[in-house]
Amino acid sequence: MKKKIKIGKIFGLIFAVLFVAILVFPFYWQLISSFKDPEDLMMMPTEIWPSRFSLDFFKNVFSVHHFDTFLKNSIIVSGFSMLFSILVALPAAYAFTRIRFSGYKFWKNFMLLANMFPIIAVVTPLFVVFKKLHLVNTYAGLIIPTIVITLPLSIWTLVAFLGQIPYDLEQAAQIDGCTRLQAVCKVILPLMTPGLFSTAIIAFITAWNELMFSLVFVTKNEWRTVPVGITLFVGEFTVPWGDMAAASICATVPIVIVVLICQKQIVAGLTAGAVKG
């Protein structure tokens, strides 16, 4: 019996290692490709570990493709979309969990359906409206539609977390003389820190990876975001694989660092609605 258990653990460990390797390998390949010497990038057979390291691709990304502009635009759009989503999602989640108003179930389900609606179906009418309002090639024209994606997701995440905080805590604070707003600010918000962290990061990453709106509502390079900017690297007859690898690393590493730093808050927020009691 013990031998069977040990064999099962060994197979489980092997499967876990293979699974992680499959997930990590594409990122590893992008990483080493971005540091390869341009002459070695297309060498066959290819190198698993570069024999010569070079920063030429990273220099090209910022000097030739002006990737710093794309990064700036993505940070602005993602940051404002995240902040607005949190500011609106917090009172909305509180209303869904603490107040039973008319049409409660309809609006709660509507939030979920809004997030499942295909983006491609609304791109054309939105573009016509934005063009008449002179919002094309503006930050507002990118932030407003991005919020449509991040807001329902933020509300649902905060609803799951806020639903686990006992209402008795608010009532006790109100009995002690606090108003409802004071009870929320002094009691609920400190307890919601993990949920707010995870929701903010999820909203930021969702906005950062958004492609369709940035592709349609922007026609000038100075307003492009990172996902669209990387697609512009491709020439008519060439594909600069090294430049694209370096750009993807520049776009991914900041997100990975933030997630690693805040991983405890993210896990706590995401698992808040999974356990009762």
XYZ file of C-alpha atoms in Angstrom:
277
model
C 0.000 0.000 0.000
C 2.839 2.375 0.871
C 4.584 1.558 -2.424
C 1.410 2.456 -4.349
C 1.176 5.753 -2.480
C 4.844 6.528 -3.226
C 4.390 5.654 -6.924
C 1.310 7.892 -7.058
C 3.240 10.769 -5.501
C 6.115 10.281 -7.955
C 3.764 10.331 -10.971
C 1.966 13.349 -9.510
C 5.268 15.175 -9.061
C 6.380 14.326 -12.614
C 3.055 15.554 -14.001
C 3.296 18.785 -12.000
C 6.860 19.435 -13.208
C 5.894 18.801 -16.847
C 2.812 20.995 -16.519
C 4.805 23.898 -15.060
C 7.522 23.447 -17.697
C 4.949 23.662 -20.499
C 3.513 26.851 -19.002
C 6.885 28.502 -18.357
C 8.696 27.476 -21.559
C 7.088 30.065 -23.913
C 8.041 32.897 -21.550
C 11.547 31.437 -21.175
C 11.907 31.237 -24.959
C 10.829 34.861 -25.371
C 13.274 35.871 -22.662
C 16.350 34.186 -24.143
C 15.384 35.267 -27.671
C 15.296 38.893 -26.571
C 18.881 38.633 -25.229
C 20.352 36.725 -28.177
C 22.756 38.277 -30.628
C 20.845 39.212 -33.828
C 23.081 36.896 -35.865
C 22.271 33.934 -33.602
C 18.506 34.387 -33.423
C 17.663 32.465 -36.615
C 20.573 30.045 -36.347
C 19.714 26.377 -36.945
C 19.842 24.273 -34.915
C 18.656 26.824 -32.407
C 20.283 27.390 -29.031
C 18.459 26.596 -25.814
C 20.876 28.928 -24.003
C 22.493 31.855 -25.874
C 26.217 31.595 -26.502
C 26.376 35.381 -26.882
C 24.209 37.927 -25.085
C 23.195 41.240 -26.601
C 20.897 44.178 -25.810
C 20.457 45.171 -29.458
C 16.815 44.115 -29.565
C 15.961 46.182 -26.481
C 17.750 49.183 -28.025
C 15.716 48.749 -31.219
C 12.468 48.559 -29.259
C 12.944 52.004 -27.716
C 14.994 53.782 -30.391
C 13.409 52.465 -33.591
C 9.877 51.508 -32.532
C 9.434 54.140 -29.778
C 8.023 51.552 -27.392
C 8.227 53.972 -24.476
C 5.235 55.838 -25.962
C 3.202 52.632 -26.070
C 4.125 51.841 -22.471
C 3.136 55.322 -21.323
C -0.238 55.074 -23.067
C -0.950 51.629 -21.605
C -0.042 52.779 -18.086
C -2.340 55.806 -18.356
C -5.281 53.904 -19.846
C -4.947 50.899 -17.541
C -4.371 53.032 -14.450
C -7.378 55.298 -14.939
C -9.595 52.360 -15.958
C -8.573 50.517 -12.785
C -9.142 53.530 -10.509
C -12.564 54.331 -11.960
C -13.619 50.677 -11.827
C -12.662 50.396 -8.144
C -14.373 53.677 -7.224
C -17.630 52.605 -8.890
C -17.434 48.887 -8.083
C -17.004 49.428 -4.326
C -20.368 51.174 -3.675
C -22.040 48.947 -6.267
C -20.784 45.794 -4.526
C -21.922 47.204 -1.176
C -25.411 47.808 -2.580
C -25.606 44.289 -4.023
C -24.568 42.650 -0.738
C -26.262 44.899 1.853
C -29.341 46.392 0.175
C -32.240 44.483 -1.372
C -33.599 46.947 -3.915
C -36.130 46.526 -6.707
C -34.703 44.520 -9.605
C -31.801 43.262 -7.494
C -31.461 39.896 -9.277
C -31.914 41.428 -12.735
C -29.123 43.972 -12.309
C -26.817 41.440 -10.707
C -27.250 39.049 -13.632
C -27.050 41.939 -16.073
C -23.529 42.709 -14.835
C -22.467 39.172 -15.668
C -24.121 39.238 -19.100
C -22.511 42.586 -19.905
C -19.081 41.055 -19.332
C -19.922 38.092 -21.590
C -21.176 40.233 -24.487
C -18.857 39.960 -27.544
C -16.792 43.121 -27.966
C -16.744 42.894 -31.746
C -20.526 43.442 -31.794
C -20.249 46.936 -30.281
C -17.032 48.184 -31.860
C -18.579 49.650 -35.031
C -21.440 51.626 -33.412
C -19.084 52.858 -30.685
C -16.585 54.029 -33.281
C -19.308 56.039 -35.075
C -20.383 57.644 -31.788
C -16.819 58.347 -30.651
C -15.912 59.897 -33.994
C -18.843 62.323 -33.740
C -17.836 63.171 -30.165
C -14.187 63.646 -31.245
C -13.014 60.887 -28.890
C -11.001 58.983 -31.492
C -7.247 59.210 -30.826
C -7.776 60.383 -27.252
C -7.200 58.838 -23.834
C -10.892 59.229 -23.033
C -11.767 57.239 -26.147
C -9.648 54.365 -24.834
C -10.500 54.584 -21.136
C -14.304 54.719 -21.470
C -14.730 51.450 -23.459
C -12.077 49.720 -21.364
C -14.095 50.486 -18.233
C -17.001 48.623 -19.834
C -14.826 45.494 -19.594
C -13.203 46.039 -16.208
C -16.192 47.375 -14.247
C -18.461 44.256 -14.275
C -15.463 42.065 -13.397
C -14.538 44.391 -10.526
C -18.089 44.419 -9.171
C -18.360 40.632 -9.174
C -14.991 40.205 -7.462
C -15.859 42.692 -4.712
C -19.348 41.208 -4.270
C -17.766 37.806 -3.577
C -15.379 39.305 -1.032
C -17.798 41.694 0.673
C -20.358 38.910 1.027
C -18.012 37.129 3.449
C -17.806 40.077 5.856
C -20.520 39.692 8.537
C -23.137 42.430 8.558
C -23.087 42.223 12.355
C -19.822 44.191 12.369
C -21.533 47.169 10.748
C -24.496 46.917 13.068
C -22.201 46.840 16.097
C -20.397 49.951 14.834
C -23.716 51.724 14.288
C -24.861 50.801 17.791
C -21.654 52.399 19.100
C -22.637 55.654 17.407
C -21.209 55.372 13.883
C -23.226 56.292 10.843
C -23.438 53.775 7.996
C -20.728 55.646 6.076
C -18.459 55.747 9.129
C -19.023 52.036 9.730
C -18.046 51.276 6.153
C -14.941 53.486 6.253
C -13.695 52.405 9.704
C -14.749 48.741 9.771
C -15.440 47.367 6.290
C -12.735 49.015 4.184
C -9.812 47.809 6.365
C -11.169 44.259 6.118
C -11.553 44.586 2.339
C -7.892 45.385 1.671
C -7.075 41.956 0.138
C -10.182 42.094 -2.039
C -9.394 45.619 -3.201
C -5.816 44.617 -4.026
C -6.843 41.599 -6.077
C -9.645 43.467 -7.843
C -7.377 46.393 -8.713
C -4.680 44.128 -10.140
C -7.166 42.038 -12.132
C -8.748 45.204 -13.550
C -5.315 46.631 -14.404
C -4.166 43.456 -16.176
C -7.459 43.194 -18.077
C -7.132 46.786 -19.259
C -3.436 46.288 -20.065
C -4.189 43.319 -22.349
C -7.154 44.935 -24.117
C -6.617 44.912 -27.889
C -9.833 45.427 -29.858
C -10.751 48.931 -28.683
C -7.145 50.123 -28.941
C -6.945 48.764 -32.469
C -10.153 50.425 -33.696
C -10.389 53.695 -31.765
C -6.785 54.754 -32.406
C -5.414 55.594 -35.856
C -2.192 57.393 -34.876
C 0.913 55.729 -33.480
C 1.360 58.269 -30.679
C -1.861 56.994 -29.091
C -1.226 53.256 -29.479
C -1.087 50.964 -26.464
C 1.323 48.078 -25.921
C -0.707 45.192 -27.481
C -1.366 47.158 -30.673
C 2.118 48.669 -30.687
C 3.752 45.234 -30.796
C 1.650 44.262 -33.833
C 3.052 47.300 -35.685
C 6.560 45.818 -35.544
C 5.732 43.473 -38.416
C 6.971 44.841 -41.741
C 5.783 44.101 -45.256
C 8.378 41.430 -45.932
C 10.023 40.845 -42.547
C 9.018 39.861 -39.021
C 11.420 41.238 -36.367
C 11.147 38.316 -33.963
C 13.893 39.627 -31.699
C 12.332 43.076 -31.359
C 8.920 41.543 -30.663
C 10.425 39.245 -28.022
C 12.147 42.166 -26.293
C 8.938 44.243 -26.412
C 6.877 41.396 -24.936
C 9.383 41.065 -22.094
C 9.225 44.821 -21.404
C 5.431 44.607 -21.337
C 5.230 41.449 -19.210
C 7.918 41.858 -16.553
C 6.263 44.817 -14.730
C 2.990 42.894 -14.452
C 4.782 39.767 -13.207
C 6.658 41.774 -10.568
C 3.449 43.393 -9.291
C 1.673 40.029 -9.131
C 4.566 38.403 -7.261
C 4.692 41.240 -4.738
C 0.931 41.220 -4.132
C 0.287 37.488 -4.578
C -0.943 37.007 -0.986
C -3.552 39.748 -1.367
C -4.585 38.400 -4.772
C -5.079 34.853 -3.484
C -6.965 36.095 -0.414
C -9.273 38.208 -2.561
C -9.940 35.534 -5.177
C -10.678 32.818 -2.622
C -12.868 35.026 -0.431
C -16.093 33.750 -1.911
C -15.047 30.103 -1.965
C -15.432 29.328 1.772
C -18.389 30.061 3.989
C -18.062 30.831 7.695
